[in-house]
Coordinates of C-alpha atoms and ligand atoms in Angstrom, one line a residue:
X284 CA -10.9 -3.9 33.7
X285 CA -7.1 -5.2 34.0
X286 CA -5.6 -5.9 37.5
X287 CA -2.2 -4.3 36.0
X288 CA -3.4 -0.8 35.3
X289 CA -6.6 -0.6 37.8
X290 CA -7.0 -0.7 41.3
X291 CA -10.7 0.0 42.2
X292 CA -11.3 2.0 39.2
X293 CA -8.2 3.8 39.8
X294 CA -5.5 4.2 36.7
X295 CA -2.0 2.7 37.5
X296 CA -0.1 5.9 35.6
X297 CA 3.1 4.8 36.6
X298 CA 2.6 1.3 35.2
X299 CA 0.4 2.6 32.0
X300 CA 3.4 4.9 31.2
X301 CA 5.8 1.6 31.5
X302 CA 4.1 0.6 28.4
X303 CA 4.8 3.6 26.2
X304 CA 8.7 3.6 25.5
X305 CA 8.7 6.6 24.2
X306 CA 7.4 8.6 27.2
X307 CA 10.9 7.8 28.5
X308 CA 12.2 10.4 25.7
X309 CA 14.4 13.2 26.9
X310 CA 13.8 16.4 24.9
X311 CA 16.6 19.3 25.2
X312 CA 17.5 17.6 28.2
X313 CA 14.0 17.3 30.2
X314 CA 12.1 14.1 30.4
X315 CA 9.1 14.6 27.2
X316 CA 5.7 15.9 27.7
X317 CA 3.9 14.6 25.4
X318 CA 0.2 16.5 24.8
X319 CA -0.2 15.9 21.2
X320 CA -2.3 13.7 21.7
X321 CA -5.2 14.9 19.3
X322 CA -2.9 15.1 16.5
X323 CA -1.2 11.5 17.1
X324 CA -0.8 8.9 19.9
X325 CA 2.3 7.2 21.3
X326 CA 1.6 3.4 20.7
X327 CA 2.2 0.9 23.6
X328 CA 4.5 -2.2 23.5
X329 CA 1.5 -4.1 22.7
X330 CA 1.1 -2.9 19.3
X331 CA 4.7 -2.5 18.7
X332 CA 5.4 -6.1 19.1
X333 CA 2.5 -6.7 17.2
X334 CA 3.9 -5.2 14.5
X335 CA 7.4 -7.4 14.8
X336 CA 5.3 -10.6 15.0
X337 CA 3.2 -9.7 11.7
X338 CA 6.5 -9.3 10.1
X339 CA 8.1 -12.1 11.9
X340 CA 5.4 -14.9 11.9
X341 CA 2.3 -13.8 9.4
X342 CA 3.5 -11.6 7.2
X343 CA 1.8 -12.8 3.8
X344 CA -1.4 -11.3 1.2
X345 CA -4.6 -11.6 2.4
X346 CA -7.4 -13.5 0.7
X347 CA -5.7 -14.6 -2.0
X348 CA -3.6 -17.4 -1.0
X349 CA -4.4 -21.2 -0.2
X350 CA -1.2 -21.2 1.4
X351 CA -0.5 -21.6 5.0
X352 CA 0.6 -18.1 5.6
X353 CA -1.7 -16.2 3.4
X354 CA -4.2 -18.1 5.6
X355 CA -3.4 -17.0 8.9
X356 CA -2.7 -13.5 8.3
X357 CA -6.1 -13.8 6.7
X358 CA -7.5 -15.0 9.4
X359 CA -5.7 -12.3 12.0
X360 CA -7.1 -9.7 9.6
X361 CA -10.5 -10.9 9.5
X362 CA -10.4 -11.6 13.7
X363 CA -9.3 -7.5 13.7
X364 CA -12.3 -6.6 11.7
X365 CA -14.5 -8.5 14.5
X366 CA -12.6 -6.9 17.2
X367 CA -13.5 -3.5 15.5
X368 CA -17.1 -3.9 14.8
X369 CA -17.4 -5.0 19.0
X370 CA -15.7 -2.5 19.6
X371 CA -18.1 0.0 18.0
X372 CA -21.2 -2.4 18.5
X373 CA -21.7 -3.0 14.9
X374 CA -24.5 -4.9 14.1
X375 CA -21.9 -7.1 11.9
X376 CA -18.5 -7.3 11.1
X377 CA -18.9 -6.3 7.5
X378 CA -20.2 -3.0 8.0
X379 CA -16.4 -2.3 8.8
X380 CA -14.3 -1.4 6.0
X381 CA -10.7 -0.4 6.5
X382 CA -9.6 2.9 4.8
X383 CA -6.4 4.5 4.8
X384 CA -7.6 7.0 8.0
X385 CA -11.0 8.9 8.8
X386 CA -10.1 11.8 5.6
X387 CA -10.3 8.9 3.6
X388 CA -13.2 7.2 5.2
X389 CA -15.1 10.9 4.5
X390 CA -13.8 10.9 1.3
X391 CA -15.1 7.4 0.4
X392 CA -18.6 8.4 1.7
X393 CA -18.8 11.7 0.3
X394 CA -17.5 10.5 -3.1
X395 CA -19.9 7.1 -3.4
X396 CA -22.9 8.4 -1.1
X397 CA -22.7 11.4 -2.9
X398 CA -22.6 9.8 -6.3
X399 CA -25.6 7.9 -5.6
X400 CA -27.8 10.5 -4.0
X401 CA -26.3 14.1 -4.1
X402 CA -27.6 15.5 -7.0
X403 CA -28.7 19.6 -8.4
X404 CA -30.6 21.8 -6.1
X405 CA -29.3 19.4 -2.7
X406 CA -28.1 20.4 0.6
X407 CA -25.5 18.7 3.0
X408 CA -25.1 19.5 6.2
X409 CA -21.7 20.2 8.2
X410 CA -20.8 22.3 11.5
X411 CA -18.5 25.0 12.1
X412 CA -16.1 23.0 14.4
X413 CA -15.4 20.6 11.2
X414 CA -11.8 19.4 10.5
X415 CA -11.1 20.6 6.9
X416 CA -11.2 16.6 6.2
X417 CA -15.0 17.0 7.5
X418 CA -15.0 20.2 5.0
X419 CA -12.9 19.9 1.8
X420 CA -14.6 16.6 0.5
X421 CA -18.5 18.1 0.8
X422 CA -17.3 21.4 -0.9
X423 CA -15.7 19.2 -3.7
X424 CA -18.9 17.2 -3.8
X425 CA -21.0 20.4 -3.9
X426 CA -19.0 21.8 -6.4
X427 CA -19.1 18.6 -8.3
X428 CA -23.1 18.1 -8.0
X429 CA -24.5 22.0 -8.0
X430 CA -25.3 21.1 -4.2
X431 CA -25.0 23.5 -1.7
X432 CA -22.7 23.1 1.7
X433 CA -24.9 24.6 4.8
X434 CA -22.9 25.2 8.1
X435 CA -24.6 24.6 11.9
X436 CA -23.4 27.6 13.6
X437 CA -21.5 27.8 17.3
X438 CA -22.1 29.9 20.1
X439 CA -19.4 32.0 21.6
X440 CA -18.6 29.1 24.0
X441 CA -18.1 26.8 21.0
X442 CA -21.2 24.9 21.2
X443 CA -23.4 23.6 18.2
X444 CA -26.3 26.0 18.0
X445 CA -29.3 22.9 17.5
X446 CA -31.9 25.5 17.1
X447 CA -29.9 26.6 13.9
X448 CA -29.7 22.6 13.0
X449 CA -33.3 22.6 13.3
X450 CA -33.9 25.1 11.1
X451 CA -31.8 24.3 7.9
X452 CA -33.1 20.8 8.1
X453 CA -36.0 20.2 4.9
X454 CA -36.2 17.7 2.2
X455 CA -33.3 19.0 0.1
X456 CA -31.5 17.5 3.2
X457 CA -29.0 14.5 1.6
X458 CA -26.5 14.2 4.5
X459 CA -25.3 15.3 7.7
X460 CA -21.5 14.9 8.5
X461 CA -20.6 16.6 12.3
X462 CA -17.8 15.7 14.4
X463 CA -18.6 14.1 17.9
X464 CA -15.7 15.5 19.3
X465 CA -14.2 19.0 18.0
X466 CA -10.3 18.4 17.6
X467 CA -9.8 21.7 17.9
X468 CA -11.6 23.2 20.8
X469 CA -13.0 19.5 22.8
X470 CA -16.7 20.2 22.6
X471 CA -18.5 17.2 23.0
X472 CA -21.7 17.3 20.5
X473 CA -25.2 15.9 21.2
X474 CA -25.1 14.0 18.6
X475 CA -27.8 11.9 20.1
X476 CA -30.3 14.9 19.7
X477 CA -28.5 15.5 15.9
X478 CA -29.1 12.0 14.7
X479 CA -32.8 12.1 15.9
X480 CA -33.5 15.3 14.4
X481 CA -32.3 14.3 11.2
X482 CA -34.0 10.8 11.5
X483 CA -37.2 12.4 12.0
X484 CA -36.9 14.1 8.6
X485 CA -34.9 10.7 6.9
X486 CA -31.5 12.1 6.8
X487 CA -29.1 9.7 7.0
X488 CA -25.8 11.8 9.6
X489 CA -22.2 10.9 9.3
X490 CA -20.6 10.8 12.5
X491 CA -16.5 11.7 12.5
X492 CA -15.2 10.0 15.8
X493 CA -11.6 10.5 15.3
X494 CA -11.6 12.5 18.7
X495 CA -14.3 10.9 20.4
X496 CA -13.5 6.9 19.6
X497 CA -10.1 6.9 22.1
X498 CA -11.7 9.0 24.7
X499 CA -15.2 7.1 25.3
X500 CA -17.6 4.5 24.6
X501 CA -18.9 4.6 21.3
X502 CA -22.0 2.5 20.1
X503 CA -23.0 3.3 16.6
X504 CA -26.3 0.6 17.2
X505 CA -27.4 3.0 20.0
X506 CA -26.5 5.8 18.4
X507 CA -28.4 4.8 15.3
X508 CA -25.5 6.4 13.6
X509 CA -25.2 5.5 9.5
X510 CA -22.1 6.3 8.9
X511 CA -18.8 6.7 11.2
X512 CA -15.5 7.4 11.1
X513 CA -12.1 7.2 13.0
X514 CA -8.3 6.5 12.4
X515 CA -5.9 3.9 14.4
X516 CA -3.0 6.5 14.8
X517 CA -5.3 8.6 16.9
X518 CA -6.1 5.7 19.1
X519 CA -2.5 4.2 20.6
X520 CA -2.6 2.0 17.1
X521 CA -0.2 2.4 14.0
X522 CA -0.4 5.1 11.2
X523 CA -2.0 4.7 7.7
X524 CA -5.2 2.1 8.7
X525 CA -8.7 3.7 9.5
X526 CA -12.3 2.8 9.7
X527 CA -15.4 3.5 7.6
X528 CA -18.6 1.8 9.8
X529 CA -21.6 2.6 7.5
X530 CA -25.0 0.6 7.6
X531 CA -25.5 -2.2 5.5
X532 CA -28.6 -1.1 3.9
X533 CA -26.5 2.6 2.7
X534 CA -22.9 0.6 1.8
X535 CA -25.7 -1.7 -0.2
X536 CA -26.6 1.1 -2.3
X537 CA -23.5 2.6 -2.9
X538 CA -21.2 2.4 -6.0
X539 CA -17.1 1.3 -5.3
X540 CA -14.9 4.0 -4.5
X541 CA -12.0 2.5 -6.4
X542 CA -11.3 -0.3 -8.8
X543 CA -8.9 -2.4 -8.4
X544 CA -8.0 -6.2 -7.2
X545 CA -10.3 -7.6 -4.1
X546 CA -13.3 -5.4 -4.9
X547 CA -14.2 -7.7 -7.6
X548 CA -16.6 -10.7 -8.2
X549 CA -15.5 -11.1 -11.9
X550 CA -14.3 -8.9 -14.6
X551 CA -14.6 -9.5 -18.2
X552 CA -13.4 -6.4 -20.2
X553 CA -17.1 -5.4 -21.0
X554 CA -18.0 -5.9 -17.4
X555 CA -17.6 -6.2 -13.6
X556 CA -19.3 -7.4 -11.0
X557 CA -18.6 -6.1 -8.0
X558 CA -17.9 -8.1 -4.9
X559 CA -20.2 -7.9 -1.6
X560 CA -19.3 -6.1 1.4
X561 CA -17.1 -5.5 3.0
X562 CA -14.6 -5.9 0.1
X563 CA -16.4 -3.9 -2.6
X564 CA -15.0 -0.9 -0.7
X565 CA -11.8 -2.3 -0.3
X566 CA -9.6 -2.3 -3.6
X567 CA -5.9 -3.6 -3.8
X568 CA -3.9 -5.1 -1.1
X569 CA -4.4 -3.6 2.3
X570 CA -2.6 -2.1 4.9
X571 CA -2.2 -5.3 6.6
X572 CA 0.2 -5.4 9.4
X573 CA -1.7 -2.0 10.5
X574 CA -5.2 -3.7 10.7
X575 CA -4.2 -6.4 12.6
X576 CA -1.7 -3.8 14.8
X577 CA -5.1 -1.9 15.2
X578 CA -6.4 -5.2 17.1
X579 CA -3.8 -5.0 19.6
X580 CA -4.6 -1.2 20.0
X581 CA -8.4 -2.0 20.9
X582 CA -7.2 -4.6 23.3
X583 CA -4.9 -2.5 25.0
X584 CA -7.7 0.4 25.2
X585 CA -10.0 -2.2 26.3
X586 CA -7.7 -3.7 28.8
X587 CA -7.8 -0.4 30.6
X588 CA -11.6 0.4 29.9
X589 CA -12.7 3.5 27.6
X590 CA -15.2 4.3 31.5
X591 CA -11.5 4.7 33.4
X592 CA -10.2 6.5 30.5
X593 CA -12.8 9.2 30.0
X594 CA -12.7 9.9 34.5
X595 CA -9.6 10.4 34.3
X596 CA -9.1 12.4 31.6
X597 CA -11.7 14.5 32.7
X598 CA -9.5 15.4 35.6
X599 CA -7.0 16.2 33.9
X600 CA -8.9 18.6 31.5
X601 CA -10.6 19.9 35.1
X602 CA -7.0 20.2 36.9
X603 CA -5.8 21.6 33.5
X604 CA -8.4 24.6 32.9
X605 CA -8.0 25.4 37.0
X606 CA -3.9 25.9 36.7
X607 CA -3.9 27.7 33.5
X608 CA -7.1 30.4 33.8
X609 CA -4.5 31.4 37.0
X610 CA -2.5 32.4 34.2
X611 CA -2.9 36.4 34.1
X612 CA -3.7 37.1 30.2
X613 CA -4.8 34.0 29.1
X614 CA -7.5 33.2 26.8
X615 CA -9.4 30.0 26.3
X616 CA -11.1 29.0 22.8
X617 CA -13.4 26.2 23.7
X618 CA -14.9 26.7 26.5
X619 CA -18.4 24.2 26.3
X620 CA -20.0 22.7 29.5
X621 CA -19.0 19.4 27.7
X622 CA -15.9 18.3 26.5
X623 CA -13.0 15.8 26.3
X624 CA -9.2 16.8 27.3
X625 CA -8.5 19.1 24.9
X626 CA -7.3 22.9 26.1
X627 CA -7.2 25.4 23.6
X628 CA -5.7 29.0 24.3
X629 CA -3.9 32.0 23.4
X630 CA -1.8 34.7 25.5
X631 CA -3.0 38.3 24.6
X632 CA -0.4 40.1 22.4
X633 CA 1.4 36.8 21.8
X634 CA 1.4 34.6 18.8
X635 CA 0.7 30.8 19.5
X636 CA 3.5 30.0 17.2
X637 CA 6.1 31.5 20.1
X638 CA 4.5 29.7 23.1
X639 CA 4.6 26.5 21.3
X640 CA 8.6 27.4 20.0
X641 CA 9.2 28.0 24.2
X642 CA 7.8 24.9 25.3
X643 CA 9.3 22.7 22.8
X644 CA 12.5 24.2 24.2
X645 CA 11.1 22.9 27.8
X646 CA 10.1 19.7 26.6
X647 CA 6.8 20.1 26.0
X648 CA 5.0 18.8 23.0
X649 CA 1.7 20.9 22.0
X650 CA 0.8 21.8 18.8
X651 CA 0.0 25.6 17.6
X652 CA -1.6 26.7 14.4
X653 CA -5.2 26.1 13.0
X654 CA -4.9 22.6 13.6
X655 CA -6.8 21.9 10.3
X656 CA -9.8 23.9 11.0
X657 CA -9.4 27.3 9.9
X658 CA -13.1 28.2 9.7
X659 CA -13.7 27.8 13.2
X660 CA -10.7 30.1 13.8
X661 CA -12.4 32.5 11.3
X662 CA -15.4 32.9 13.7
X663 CA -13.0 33.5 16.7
X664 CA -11.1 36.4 14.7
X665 CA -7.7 34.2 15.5
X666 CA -5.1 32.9 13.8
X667 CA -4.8 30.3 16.0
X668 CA -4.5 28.7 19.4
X669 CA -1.9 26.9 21.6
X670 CA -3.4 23.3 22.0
X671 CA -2.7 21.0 24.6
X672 CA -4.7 17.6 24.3
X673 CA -4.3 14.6 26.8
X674 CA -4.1 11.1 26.8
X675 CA -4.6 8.8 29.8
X676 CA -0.7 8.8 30.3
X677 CA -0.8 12.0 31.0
X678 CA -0.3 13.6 34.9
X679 CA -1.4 16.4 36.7
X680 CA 2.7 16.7 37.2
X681 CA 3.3 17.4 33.4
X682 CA 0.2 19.5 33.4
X683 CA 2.4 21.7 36.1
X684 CA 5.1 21.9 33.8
X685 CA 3.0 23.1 31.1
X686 CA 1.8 25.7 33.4
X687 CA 5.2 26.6 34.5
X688 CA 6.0 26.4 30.3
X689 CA 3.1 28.7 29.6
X690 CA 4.2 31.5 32.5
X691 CA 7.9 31.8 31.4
X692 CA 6.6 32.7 27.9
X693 CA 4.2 35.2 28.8
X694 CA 7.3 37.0 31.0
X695 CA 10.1 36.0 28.0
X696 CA 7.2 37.2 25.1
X697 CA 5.5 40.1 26.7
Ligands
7TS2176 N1 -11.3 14.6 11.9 C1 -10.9 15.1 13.1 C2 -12.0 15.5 14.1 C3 -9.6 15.1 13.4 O1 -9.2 15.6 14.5 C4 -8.6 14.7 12.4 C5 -7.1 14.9 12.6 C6 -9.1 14.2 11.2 C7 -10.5 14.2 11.0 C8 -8.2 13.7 10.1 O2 -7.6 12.5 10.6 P1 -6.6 11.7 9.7 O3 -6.1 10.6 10.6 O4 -7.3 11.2 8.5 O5 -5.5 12.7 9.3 N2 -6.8 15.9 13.5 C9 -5.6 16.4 13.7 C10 -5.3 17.3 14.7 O6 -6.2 17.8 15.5 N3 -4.0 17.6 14.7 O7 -3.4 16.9 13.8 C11 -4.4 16.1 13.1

C-alpha cells in the first residue's frame, strides 16, 4: 500500500484522479465522466512518462543487439516480463508471452493448442457470457477440425449454470475457455469450482481475465489455471501489448503460432528449429515501448493494491445499483450475487443507443450496443444494454450525474 493514495485502507480519489490528466477533460462544457472503463482505461502519468523515457532514453530492438542500447531496453523488457509473471504468480517468467491483446492471446491458443490436440469428433467448451474474441476463434477452430463448440448455459440472473458444466463434461472434452469476469453484464465466475471440475476429468481451462485482472488478485498457481489471458489497455497501461500465461508443460507441446524473426533457433531452408520459450511464441520485433509501459501500469496498480481496488469498487457498483433501480422503468441485465463494477441496463421502450447519445451530450462516457457479445444479448431477447463500468477513479458524485443523465432521458425519450 502507498502512503500517497491510502490512508488506513482508504483510497485518496482526489489524489488518484491527479494522476489521470485526462479526467480533467471537459466534454460539451461539463467536467468528463468517464465509465468506459470495461472497454478502455485512462492511463496515469506513470505510464505516460514511461512511454517518453522509452523513446527518450531506451528506445532500441530487443535481443538482437550487443549494443549498449539494444541492451538496456532488453533488459527493461525482460524486467517487465518478471513484473508480469509476479504479478500473476507465475511459476516463471517464461510462461509469459506478450501478444498483441487477450483476442490475440485466444487466438494464439486456440490456433496452436488446437492444432496439436483438437482433432474430428472433439468438443471445446465455452459459456454464454463469452466475448465474441472468447467465441469467434473456437468456432473457426471447430469449423477447421470437425469439432464441435458446446455452450455452459446462464440463468436468468446471468449466472453460469455448473450443473450444465457438469454435465457436458466427457472425454471428448479438449478445452475449456470461460471468462472470469463477464464484460458485459460483471458476473464474477467460480472459476475455482470450473477449473476443478474440469481437472478431475484432465481438461486443461483457459481463463480470459481481461475484466477480472484490473479489478482483483489474480493467482494462476492457485488457480491451477493452464492458460490465461488479459490486455494492458484494459488495465491503466498502453494499447496494442497483451498477455498469454500458459503452463510450461502445454506451451512445451505446442507448435509456433507465427514464423518469423525471434522465434527461431536456426533456419536452413530445409529446416527450422524453433527457439524455447518464451520466444517461440513471439515472432518479429515486439511491441516494445508498450511492454515495458505495461510495467509501469502494474506498479501503479500495485502501488494502490488490487485489495483497495476491488472495496472500493464494490461500493461503487453497490451505491450504483441503489441510485439507478430508483429509476422508475429501469431494467438491469446482470444481476448475479457476484460481480465487479459493471451496470448493465436498459429503459423500457427506449433504445440504449439514445440514452448513451443523451449522456454523451451531459458528459458522460458509457458505451451502448452488444459490447462484443451478441449471444448473451440473444438469450435476453435485447439488442442491447446501456453499460456503465467503473474504475477506481470513479465517485459516487459522477455516479449522481449518471443518475441525473439516465432520468432526463427517460423524461426527453418517453
Ligand atoms: N475478453 C473480454 C472479457 C473483453 O471484455 C474484451 C474486450 C476482450 C476479450 C477483447 O479484448 P482486446 O483487448 O483484445 O480487444 N472488451 C470490450 C468491451 O467490453 N468493450 O470494448 C471492448
Amino acid at each position: 500500500m502507498n502512503a500517497l493514495h491510502t490512508t488506513a485502507d482508504i483510497l485518496d480519489i482526489e489524489k488518484i484522479r491527479a494522476d489521470f490528466p485526462i479526467l480533467q477533460t471537459k466534454v460539451n462544457g461539463r467536467p468528463l465522466v468517464y465509465f468506459d472503463n470495461a472497454a478502455s482505461s485512462q492511463k496515469p502519468w506513470k505510464v505516460i512518462k514511461a512511454i517518453e523515457d522509452y523513446y527518450t532514453k531506451l528506445n532500441s530492438n530487443v535481443h538482437r543487439g550487443v549494443h549498449h542500447l539494444s541492451q538496456k531496453a532488453t533488459d527493461a523488457f525482460e524486467a517487465s516480463r518478471r513484473k508480469v509473471a509476479a504479478f500473476i504468480n507465475a511459476a516463471h517468467d517464461y510462461e509469459v508471452i506478450f501478444t498483441r491483446g487477450t483476442t490475440e492471446s485466444i487466438n494464439l491458443v486456440a490456433h496452436s493448442f488446437g492444432k496439436r490436440f483438437v482433432n474430428e469428433g472433439d468438443v471445446v467448451i465455452i459459456s454464454a457470457l463469452e466475448h465474441h474474441s472468447n467465441i469467434v476463434p473456437w468456432q473457426m477452430l471447430c469449423e477447421d477440425r470437425g469439432a464441435k463448440l458446446k455452450v455452459i448455459p446462464i440463468n436468468e440472473k446471468g449466472e453460469l449454470n455448473i450443473e450444465a458444466f457438469r454435465e457436458l463434461l466427457d472425454d471428448t472434452v479438449k478445452i475449456v475457455s470461460v471468462n472470469y469476469v463477464s464484460n458485459s453484464l460483471g458476473t464474477i465466475n467460480p472459476v475455482k469450482e470450473i477449473i476443478s471440475l474440469a481437472r478431475y476429468n484432465d481438461i486443461p481451462v483457459m481463463l480470459d481475465v481481461a475484466q477480472a485482472v484490473q479489478h482483483m488478485p489474480i493467482d494462476v498457481q492457485e488457480l491451477d489455471v493452464d492458460f490465461a489471458a488479459f490486455s494492458s489497455h484494459k488495465m491503466y497501461g498502453p494499447t496494442g501489448i497483451g498477455v498469454l500465461y500458459g503452463k510450461e508443460s502445454w506451451l512445451n507441446k505446442m507448435p509456433p503460432y507465427q514464423g518469423g524473426g525471434e522465434m527461431i533457433k536456426t533456419v536452413t531452408f530445409d529446416k527450422t528449429v524453433y527457439n524455447e520459450l518464451p520466444f517461440k511464441f513471439e515472432a518479429g520485433t515486439p511491441h516494445i515501448e508498450a511492454v515495458i509501459c505495461l510495467s509501469a501500469a502494474i506498479d501503479y496498480i500495485n502501488e494502490i493494491g488490487l485489495d483497495n481496488i476491488a472495496r472500493y469498487e464494490h461500493e461503487l457498483l453497490v451505491y450504483a445499483t441503489e441510485q439507478l433501480s430508483m429509476i422508475e422503468g429501469i431494467r438491469f441485465i446482470g444481476t448475479a450475487d457476484n460481480k465487479a463494477s459493471v451496470v448493465s441496463f436498459n429503459l423500457d421502450g427506449i433504445h440504449a443507443y439514445d440514452v448513451g447519445v443523451i449522456l454523451d451530450q451531459l458528459g458522460i462516457a458509457v458505451r451502448t450496443g452488444h459490447h462484443c457479445t451478441q449471444p448473451l444479448m440473444d438469450i435476453f431477447c435485447i439488442p442491447g444494454t446501456v453499460r456503465a463500468s467503473f474504475a477506481f477513479y470513479n465517485t459516487k458524485e459522477e455516479i449522481d450525474a449518471l443518475v441525473e443523465g439516465v432520468k432526463r432521458a427517460s423524461r426527453m425519450l418517453r
